[in-house]
Short mmCIF file of C-alpha atoms in Angstrom, two decimals:
data_model
loop_
_atom_site.label_atom_id
_atom_site.label_comp_id
_atom_site.label_asym_id
_atom_site.label_seq_id
_atom_site.Cartn_x
_atom_site.Cartn_y
_atom_site.Cartn_z
CA MET A 1 -83.33 -54.19 23.52
CA ILE A 2 -82.85 -56.67 26.30
CA LEU A 3 -84.13 -56.08 29.81
CA HIS A 4 -82.05 -57.94 32.37
CA GLY A 5 -84.50 -58.28 35.24
CA TYR A 6 -86.34 -60.50 37.66
CA PHE A 7 -90.10 -60.89 37.86
CA ARG A 8 -90.35 -59.83 41.49
CA SER A 9 -87.74 -57.05 41.51
CA GLY A 10 -89.57 -53.80 42.14
CA ALA A 11 -86.92 -51.87 40.26
CA ALA A 12 -87.10 -54.12 37.18
CA TRP A 13 -90.90 -53.87 37.36
CA ARG A 14 -90.67 -50.06 37.07
CA VAL A 15 -88.66 -50.40 33.86
CA ARG A 16 -91.09 -52.96 32.45
CA ILE A 17 -93.94 -50.49 32.97
CA GLY A 18 -91.88 -47.79 31.27
CA LEU A 19 -91.04 -49.94 28.25
CA HIS A 20 -94.65 -50.97 27.71
CA TRP A 21 -95.80 -47.38 28.32
CA LYS A 22 -93.53 -46.14 25.54
CA GLY A 23 -94.38 -49.04 23.26
CA VAL A 24 -90.81 -50.34 23.17
CA SER A 25 -90.54 -54.02 22.35
CA TYR A 26 -87.84 -55.82 24.28
CA GLN A 27 -86.52 -59.24 25.14
CA ASP A 28 -86.63 -60.27 28.77
CA VAL A 29 -83.62 -62.03 30.29
CA ALA A 30 -84.11 -63.05 33.91
CA LEU A 31 -81.46 -63.24 36.60
CA ASN A 32 -82.70 -65.27 39.53
CA LEU A 33 -82.10 -63.00 42.54
CA ARG A 34 -83.06 -65.77 44.96
CA THR A 35 -80.20 -67.99 43.80
CA GLY A 36 -77.81 -65.03 43.51
CA GLU A 37 -77.32 -65.00 39.74
CA GLN A 38 -76.88 -61.22 39.89
CA THR A 39 -73.69 -61.66 41.93
CA SER A 40 -71.90 -63.87 39.38
CA ALA A 41 -68.52 -62.62 38.14
CA GLN A 42 -69.97 -62.59 34.64
CA TRP A 43 -72.84 -60.27 35.55
CA ARG A 44 -70.72 -58.12 37.84
CA ALA A 45 -68.37 -57.50 34.91
CA ARG A 46 -71.32 -56.03 33.06
CA ASN A 47 -73.06 -54.24 35.97
CA PRO A 48 -70.63 -53.49 38.81
CA GLN A 49 -73.58 -52.96 41.17
CA ALA A 50 -74.48 -56.64 40.76
CA MET A 51 -78.14 -55.70 40.58
CA VAL A 52 -81.07 -55.65 38.21
CA PRO A 53 -82.52 -54.06 36.18
CA ALA A 54 -80.19 -53.23 33.34
CA LEU A 55 -81.33 -52.31 29.86
CA GLU A 56 -79.11 -53.52 27.05
CA LEU A 57 -79.36 -51.46 23.89
CA ASP A 58 -78.97 -52.97 20.45
CA ASP A 59 -75.30 -51.92 20.28
CA GLY A 60 -74.57 -53.68 23.58
CA THR A 61 -74.58 -50.52 25.73
CA LEU A 62 -75.89 -51.34 29.19
CA LEU A 63 -77.95 -48.80 31.12
CA THR A 64 -78.44 -49.33 34.84
CA GLN A 65 -80.59 -47.86 37.63
CA SER A 66 -84.32 -47.92 37.05
CA LEU A 67 -84.92 -44.18 37.43
CA ALA A 68 -82.02 -43.35 35.09
CA ILE A 69 -83.42 -45.78 32.53
CA LEU A 70 -86.89 -44.26 32.86
CA GLU A 71 -85.54 -40.72 32.40
CA TRP A 72 -83.66 -41.95 29.31
CA LEU A 73 -86.86 -43.46 27.92
CA GLU A 74 -88.68 -40.19 28.59
CA GLU A 75 -85.98 -38.15 26.85
CA THR A 76 -85.67 -40.41 23.82
CA ARG A 77 -89.38 -41.27 23.48
CA PRO A 78 -91.31 -38.27 24.84
CA ASN A 79 -94.80 -39.61 24.08
CA PRO A 80 -96.82 -40.62 25.91
CA PRO A 81 -95.01 -38.79 28.73
CA PHE A 82 -94.24 -39.96 32.28
CA LEU A 83 -93.75 -36.37 33.38
CA PRO A 84 -95.69 -33.17 32.68
CA ALA A 85 -93.99 -30.12 31.16
CA ASP A 86 -94.09 -27.86 34.24
CA PRO A 87 -90.75 -28.00 36.12
CA LEU A 88 -92.42 -27.62 39.52
CA ALA A 89 -94.79 -30.52 38.86
CA ARG A 90 -91.87 -32.60 37.58
CA ALA A 91 -89.94 -31.85 40.79
CA ARG A 92 -92.85 -32.97 42.98
CA ILE A 93 -93.33 -36.17 41.00
CA ARG A 94 -89.61 -36.97 41.06
CA ALA A 95 -89.56 -36.32 44.82
CA VAL A 96 -92.24 -38.98 45.32
CA ALA A 97 -90.40 -41.39 43.03
CA LEU A 98 -87.22 -40.87 45.05
CA ALA A 99 -88.97 -41.10 48.41
CA ILE A 100 -89.67 -44.69 47.40
CA ALA A 101 -86.80 -45.53 45.04
CA ALA A 102 -84.10 -44.03 47.27
CA ASP A 103 -85.38 -43.88 50.84
CA THR A 104 -87.62 -46.94 51.00
CA HIS A 105 -86.90 -49.72 48.51
CA PRO A 106 -83.08 -49.89 48.90
CA VAL A 107 -83.47 -50.03 52.69
CA GLN A 108 -85.68 -53.12 52.45
CA ASN A 109 -84.10 -54.97 49.54
CA LEU A 110 -83.00 -58.60 49.78
CA ARG A 111 -79.37 -57.77 50.49
CA VAL A 112 -80.20 -55.48 53.40
CA LEU A 113 -82.80 -57.81 54.92
CA LYS A 114 -80.37 -60.72 54.72
CA ARG A 115 -77.87 -58.69 56.70
CA VAL A 116 -80.46 -57.71 59.32
CA GLU A 117 -81.45 -61.37 59.60
CA ASP A 118 -77.82 -62.37 60.12
CA LEU A 119 -77.47 -59.76 62.86
CA ALA A 120 -80.76 -60.16 64.69
CA GLY A 121 -82.86 -62.98 63.22
CA PRO A 122 -85.80 -63.35 60.84
CA ASP A 123 -88.37 -61.61 63.04
CA ALA A 124 -86.17 -58.51 63.24
CA ALA A 125 -85.73 -58.56 59.47
CA ARG A 126 -89.47 -58.79 58.87
CA GLN A 127 -90.14 -55.97 61.33
CA TRP A 128 -87.42 -53.90 59.65
CA ALA A 129 -89.07 -54.37 56.26
CA GLN A 130 -92.52 -53.55 57.59
CA ASP A 131 -91.38 -50.40 59.38
CA THR A 132 -89.28 -49.18 56.45
CA ILE A 133 -92.11 -49.65 53.98
CA ALA A 134 -94.81 -48.20 56.24
CA THR A 135 -92.69 -45.12 56.96
CA GLY A 136 -92.01 -44.57 53.27
CA LEU A 137 -95.62 -45.07 52.21
CA ALA A 138 -96.91 -42.76 54.96
CA ALA A 139 -94.63 -39.99 53.72
CA VAL A 140 -95.70 -40.53 50.12
CA GLU A 141 -99.40 -40.61 51.06
CA ALA A 142 -98.92 -37.16 52.63
CA LEU A 143 -96.82 -35.85 49.73
CA ILE A 144 -99.44 -36.74 47.12
CA ALA A 145 -102.46 -35.67 49.22
CA PRO A 146 -102.73 -32.17 47.64
CA HIS A 147 -102.49 -33.62 44.12
CA ALA A 148 -103.97 -37.12 44.03
CA GLY A 149 -106.98 -38.48 42.21
CA PRO A 150 -107.24 -40.98 40.73
CA TYR A 151 -103.51 -41.22 40.00
CA ALA A 152 -100.83 -39.98 42.39
CA PHE A 153 -100.69 -36.66 40.58
CA GLY A 154 -104.14 -36.03 39.17
CA THR A 155 -105.84 -37.37 36.11
CA GLN A 156 -102.76 -38.62 34.25
CA PRO A 157 -100.45 -41.41 35.39
CA THR A 158 -96.84 -40.35 35.97
CA LEU A 159 -93.46 -41.59 37.07
CA ALA A 160 -94.80 -41.51 40.64
CA ASP A 161 -97.36 -44.21 39.84
CA ILE A 162 -94.68 -46.31 38.14
CA VAL A 163 -92.77 -46.40 41.41
CA ILE A 164 -95.78 -46.69 43.75
CA THR A 165 -97.30 -49.82 42.19
CA PRO A 166 -94.34 -52.19 42.81
CA GLN A 167 -93.80 -50.78 46.30
CA LEU A 168 -97.38 -51.63 47.29
CA PHE A 169 -96.83 -55.20 46.06
CA ASN A 170 -93.75 -55.37 48.29
CA ALA A 171 -95.74 -53.95 51.19
CA ARG A 172 -98.25 -56.79 50.91
CA ARG A 173 -95.50 -59.40 50.73
CA PHE A 174 -94.23 -58.20 54.08
CA GLY A 175 -97.66 -57.87 55.66
CA VAL A 176 -97.81 -54.09 55.91
CA ASP A 177 -101.28 -52.75 56.78
CA LEU A 178 -102.29 -50.62 53.79
CA ALA A 179 -105.51 -49.20 55.28
CA PRO A 180 -103.80 -45.88 56.16
CA PHE A 181 -102.92 -45.27 52.51
CA PRO A 182 -106.20 -44.79 50.58
CA LEU A 183 -104.70 -42.41 48.03
CA LEU A 184 -101.93 -44.85 47.16
CA LEU A 185 -104.40 -47.70 46.86
CA ALA A 186 -106.63 -45.59 44.60
CA ALA A 187 -103.67 -44.75 42.36
CA GLU A 188 -102.73 -48.42 42.20
CA SER A 189 -106.30 -49.37 41.25
CA ALA A 190 -106.43 -46.76 38.52
CA CYS A 191 -103.08 -47.94 37.14
CA ALA A 192 -104.23 -51.56 37.18
CA GLU A 193 -106.61 -50.64 34.35
CA LEU A 194 -103.77 -49.51 32.08
CA PRO A 195 -102.25 -51.98 29.59
CA ALA A 196 -98.64 -50.96 30.39
CA PHE A 197 -99.17 -51.76 34.06
CA GLN A 198 -100.99 -55.00 33.26
CA ALA A 199 -98.20 -56.25 31.00
CA ALA A 200 -95.54 -55.48 33.61
CA ARG A 201 -97.03 -57.38 36.55
CA PRO A 202 -94.70 -59.99 38.07
CA GLU A 203 -97.07 -62.93 37.68
CA VAL A 204 -97.27 -62.59 33.90
CA GLN A 205 -93.49 -62.59 33.40
CA ALA A 206 -91.85 -65.65 31.86
CA ASP A 207 -89.63 -66.21 34.93
CA ALA A 208 -92.49 -66.01 37.45
CA VAL A 209 -92.60 -68.98 39.79
CA MET B 1 -85.07 -19.15 48.47
CA ILE B 2 -84.46 -20.91 51.74
CA LEU B 3 -82.50 -24.14 51.97
CA HIS B 4 -83.57 -26.19 54.97
CA GLY B 5 -80.51 -28.30 55.59
CA TYR B 6 -77.79 -29.44 57.95
CA PHE B 7 -74.08 -28.85 57.49
CA ARG B 8 -73.15 -32.54 57.59
CA SER B 9 -76.11 -33.97 55.64
CA GLY B 10 -74.73 -35.38 52.40
CA ALA B 11 -78.06 -34.78 50.66
CA ALA B 12 -78.24 -31.12 51.75
CA TRP B 13 -74.61 -30.73 50.68
CA ARG B 14 -75.53 -31.86 47.13
CA VAL B 15 -78.16 -29.12 46.91
CA ARG B 16 -75.74 -26.51 48.26
CA ILE B 17 -73.30 -27.38 45.47
CA GLY B 18 -76.13 -27.12 42.95
CA LEU B 19 -77.30 -23.72 44.18
CA HIS B 20 -73.78 -22.26 44.10
CA TRP B 21 -73.14 -23.91 40.72
CA LYS B 22 -76.18 -22.15 39.25
CA GLY B 23 -75.42 -18.88 41.01
CA VAL B 24 -78.64 -18.94 43.03
CA SER B 25 -78.48 -16.93 46.24
CA TYR B 26 -80.31 -18.52 49.16
CA GLN B 27 -80.79 -18.32 52.87
CA ASP B 28 -79.66 -21.28 54.92
CA VAL B 29 -81.88 -22.55 57.73
CA ALA B 30 -80.39 -25.45 59.67
CA LEU B 31 -82.25 -28.30 61.32
CA ASN B 32 -80.02 -30.08 63.80
CA LEU B 33 -80.27 -33.74 62.79
CA ARG B 34 -78.30 -34.85 65.86
CA THR B 35 -80.94 -33.45 68.23
CA GLY B 36 -83.79 -34.64 65.98
CA GLU B 37 -85.17 -31.26 64.90
CA GLN B 38 -86.18 -32.82 61.56
CA THR B 39 -88.67 -35.09 63.36
CA SER B 40 -90.63 -32.25 65.04
CA ALA B 41 -94.36 -32.11 64.30
CA GLN B 42 -93.81 -28.66 62.84
CA TRP B 43 -91.24 -29.85 60.28
CA ARG B 44 -93.09 -33.06 59.54
CA ALA B 45 -96.14 -30.97 58.60
CA ARG B 46 -93.98 -29.30 55.98
CA ASN B 47 -91.93 -32.31 54.82
CA PRO B 48 -93.69 -35.61 55.58
CA GLN B 49 -90.42 -37.47 55.12
CA ALA B 50 -89.03 -35.64 58.18
CA MET B 51 -85.73 -35.20 56.37
CA VAL B 52 -83.51 -32.54 54.91
CA PRO B 53 -82.86 -31.00 52.47
CA ALA B 54 -85.91 -29.05 51.38
CA LEU B 55 -85.79 -25.99 49.18
CA GLU B 56 -88.39 -23.34 49.95
CA LEU B 57 -89.25 -21.13 47.01
CA ASP B 58 -90.19 -17.48 47.44
CA ASP B 59 -93.92 -18.31 47.29
CA GLY B 60 -93.55 -20.85 50.10
CA THR B 61 -93.54 -23.95 47.86
CA LEU B 62 -91.34 -26.62 49.37
CA LEU B 63 -89.33 -28.94 47.13
CA THR B 64 -87.88 -32.11 48.66
CA GLN B 65 -85.43 -34.84 47.66
CA SER B 66 -81.97 -33.66 46.65
CA LEU B 67 -81.94 -35.23 43.18
CA ALA B 68 -85.40 -33.86 42.37
CA ILE B 69 -84.26 -30.40 43.49
CA LEU B 70 -81.12 -30.66 41.36
CA GLU B 71 -83.11 -31.72 38.29
CA TRP B 72 -85.43 -28.76 38.91
CA LEU B 73 -82.45 -26.41 39.11
CA GLU B 74 -81.10 -27.88 35.88
CA GLU B 75 -84.44 -27.44 34.10
CA THR B 76 -85.08 -23.90 35.31
CA ARG B 77 -81.46 -22.67 35.10
CA PRO B 78 -79.80 -24.67 32.32
CA ASN B 79 -76.41 -22.91 32.48
CA PRO B 80 -73.86 -23.91 33.51
CA PRO B 81 -75.24 -27.44 33.12
CA PHE B 82 -74.92 -30.42 35.48
CA LEU B 83 -75.74 -32.79 32.63
CA PRO B 84 -74.58 -32.93 29.00
CA ALA B 85 -77.09 -32.90 26.12
CA ASP B 86 -76.65 -36.52 24.99
CA PRO B 87 -79.36 -38.77 26.49
CA LEU B 88 -77.01 -41.74 26.80
CA ALA B 89 -74.41 -39.71 28.71
CA ARG B 90 -77.18 -38.30 30.90
CA ALA B 91 -78.38 -41.83 31.67
CA ARG B 92 -74.89 -42.97 32.68
CA ILE B 93 -74.37 -39.94 34.91
CA ARG B 94 -77.78 -40.33 36.55
CA ALA B 95 -77.04 -44.03 37.12
CA VAL B 96 -73.92 -43.11 39.09
CA ALA B 97 -75.80 -40.45 41.03
CA LEU B 98 -78.46 -43.03 41.92
CA ALA B 99 -75.95 -45.75 42.79
CA ILE B 100 -74.92 -43.43 45.60
CA ALA B 101 -78.08 -41.44 46.32
CA ALA B 102 -80.40 -44.47 46.28
CA ASP B 103 -78.35 -47.60 46.95
CA THR B 104 -75.66 -46.29 49.28
CA HIS B 105 -76.48 -43.15 51.24
CA PRO B 106 -80.01 -44.08 52.42
CA VAL B 107 -78.71 -47.45 53.64
CA GLN B 108 -76.14 -45.76 55.87
CA ASN B 109 -78.03 -42.70 57.07
CA LEU B 110 -78.42 -41.83 60.74
CA ARG B 111 -81.87 -43.39 61.06
CA VAL B 112 -80.77 -46.74 59.65
CA LEU B 113 -77.53 -46.87 61.65
CA LYS B 114 -79.41 -46.06 64.85
CA ARG B 115 -81.67 -49.01 64.19
CA VAL B 116 -78.74 -51.34 63.49
CA GLU B 117 -77.12 -50.15 66.70
CA ASP B 118 -80.31 -50.87 68.64
CA LEU B 119 -80.42 -54.38 67.18
CA ALA B 120 -76.77 -55.36 67.33
CA GLY B 121 -74.65 -52.68 68.98
CA PRO B 122 -72.33 -49.86 67.88
CA ASP B 123 -69.65 -52.07 66.34
CA ALA B 124 -72.21 -53.71 64.07
CA ALA B 125 -73.51 -50.29 63.06
CA ARG B 126 -70.03 -49.04 62.20
CA GLN B 127 -69.29 -52.19 60.21
CA TRP B 128 -72.63 -51.84 58.42
CA ALA B 129 -71.80 -48.26 57.41
CA GLN B 130 -68.31 -49.21 56.24
CA ASP B 131 -69.49 -52.16 54.17
CA THR B 132 -72.40 -50.25 52.64
CA ILE B 133 -70.21 -47.33 51.63
CA ALA B 134 -67.32 -49.47 50.37
CA THR B 135 -69.70 -51.57 48.25
CA GLY B 136 -71.32 -48.48 46.77
CA LEU B 137 -68.03 -46.73 46.03
CA ALA B 138 -66.52 -49.86 44.46
CA ALA B 139 -69.45 -50.07 42.05
CA VAL B 140 -69.20 -46.39 41.18
CA GLU B 141 -65.43 -46.61 40.67
CA ALA B 142 -66.09 -49.36 38.10
CA LEU B 143 -69.01 -47.50 36.48
CA ILE B 144 -66.96 -44.35 35.88
CA ALA B 145 -63.76 -46.15 34.82
CA PRO B 146 -64.46 -45.89 31.05
CA HIS B 147 -65.28 -42.19 31.35
CA ALA B 148 -63.32 -40.61 34.19
CA GLY B 149 -60.64 -37.94 34.17
CA PRO B 150 -60.32 -35.66 35.96
CA TYR B 151 -64.02 -35.54 36.83
CA ALA B 152 -66.22 -38.62 37.07
CA PHE B 153 -67.35 -38.14 33.47
CA GLY B 154 -64.48 -36.49 31.65
CA THR B 155 -63.37 -32.91 31.53
CA GLN B 156 -66.54 -31.28 32.82
CA PRO B 157 -68.01 -31.73 36.30
CA THR B 158 -71.51 -33.24 36.36
CA LEU B 159 -74.28 -34.39 38.66
CA ALA B 160 -72.15 -37.47 39.37
CA ASP B 161 -69.44 -35.35 41.00
CA ILE B 162 -72.06 -33.49 43.04
CA VAL B 163 -73.09 -36.79 44.59
CA ILE B 164 -69.61 -38.35 44.87
CA THR B 165 -68.01 -35.56 46.91
CA PRO B 166 -70.30 -35.77 49.98
CA GLN B 167 -70.23 -39.59 49.89
CA LEU B 168 -66.42 -39.59 50.13
CA PHE B 169 -66.65 -37.29 53.17
CA ASN B 170 -69.03 -39.80 54.75
CA ALA B 171 -66.66 -42.63 53.88
CA ARG B 172 -63.85 -40.95 55.81
CA ARG B 173 -66.11 -40.32 58.82
CA PHE B 174 -66.73 -44.06 59.05
CA GLY B 175 -63.10 -45.04 58.41
CA VAL B 176 -63.54 -46.58 54.96
CA ASP B 177 -60.24 -47.28 53.17
CA LEU B 178 -60.34 -45.10 50.05
CA ALA B 179 -57.16 -46.43 48.44
CA PRO B 180 -59.14 -48.71 46.06
CA PHE B 181 -60.94 -45.70 44.57
CA PRO B 182 -58.34 -43.56 42.76
CA LEU B 183 -60.78 -42.30 40.13
CA LEU B 184 -63.24 -41.10 42.76
CA LEU B 185 -60.46 -39.40 44.71
CA ALA B 186 -59.21 -37.70 41.54
CA ALA B 187 -62.71 -36.43 40.78
CA GLU B 188 -63.04 -35.14 44.33
CA SER B 189 -59.69 -33.33 44.06
CA ALA B 190 -60.65 -31.71 40.78
CA CYS B 191 -63.99 -30.60 42.24
CA ALA B 192 -62.27 -29.16 45.31
CA GLU B 193 -60.81 -26.47 43.03
CA LEU B 194 -64.26 -25.27 41.96
CA PRO B 195 -65.90 -22.35 43.83
CA ALA B 196 -69.34 -24.05 43.99
CA PHE B 197 -67.83 -27.06 45.73
CA GLN B 198 -65.74 -24.89 48.04
CA ALA B 199 -68.73 -22.81 49.15
CA ALA B 200 -70.78 -25.94 49.88
CA ARG B 201 -68.34 -27.73 52.19
CA PRO B 202 -69.77 -28.59 55.61
CA GLU B 203 -67.10 -26.81 57.64
CA VAL B 204 -67.88 -23.42 56.11
CA GLN B 205 -71.61 -23.58 56.85
CA ALA B 206 -73.04 -21.36 59.58
CA ASP B 207 -74.34 -24.34 61.58
CA ALA B 208 -71.03 -26.25 61.50
CA VAL B 209 -69.88 -27.33 64.94
#
């Protein structure tokens, strides 16, 4: 398999964690988001969203969208699992994953912030990112409160942790105060001990600058 | 069950389709997003994201995030299915659902557009919504092209259609030209014949104004 990604893309990072978690070996091919490689006609012909990540299977099939790729990994390689068996627990974990992957990350991605900067300047864009991330993390801190410790949902890491870890990295990049989110920080610390999370960190990727 | 929603919320609309699809009877409780009822302290204590939809189970458990609720419905009530059995087909369908539910809809929701308007005025907000929706729909049109007819993924409606229908309604509200998206329009037309989609339309909800 080939993972088309970028070392600092939060969405690609999620898939890297998932691949290592499931013990899938893969080749990493980086698209430099800063120079716009993901918007080339060549890449757009493969992924019409002009985004990363995309997972290329051995027959050339390209899977897109980090959460769809993670669900596919879970269905085709059930162990060790990202999600418990209980449907209600799965729903709660997916809700946290989506609170970040749908309502937070896409609202503060490079494309959106560039547009805010064009409309209202760099300070407005930075404030936009900070507010978007802080709002999302505050909601997730409250959503996991009845379940957390040490991971977002108890004593086993789940899909929620896969999504939380890259979002906290993004929060720091934009200078968000993380003191109000002790449960998220605890989950991140617990995950940092796990080999799959260690191998997926941006700074150890081949394209890290 | 109680669905906490709003007639014009695209995310609540997805869950309404899902509930009717699975034959689940439910009570509808509306929060008026225009007057900000979803941001009340009372609602925030129940759903920290201060959003709709939320599905309240008979024991009081509250499930949030439309896609998480739909996956829960699919897991607890497998027939008739939203998703086929093949993991690869499921991944493609989920990718389309996420291209809209993560990368399009949250970037053009009321909260975001209000902020754009505050920064740069109502024309900028309208343009933002149009561009965001047109970009998302163009990607989805290309993603479904190898599979579509009459529904987004062949001859059976899926989760992709559940997400596409409300997004097209939103596109019209903001004056997006839909002529470039014949496959999406065909899927919408096919879905409009189905009772679950008919019962979920905004204009037939009790809180429609």
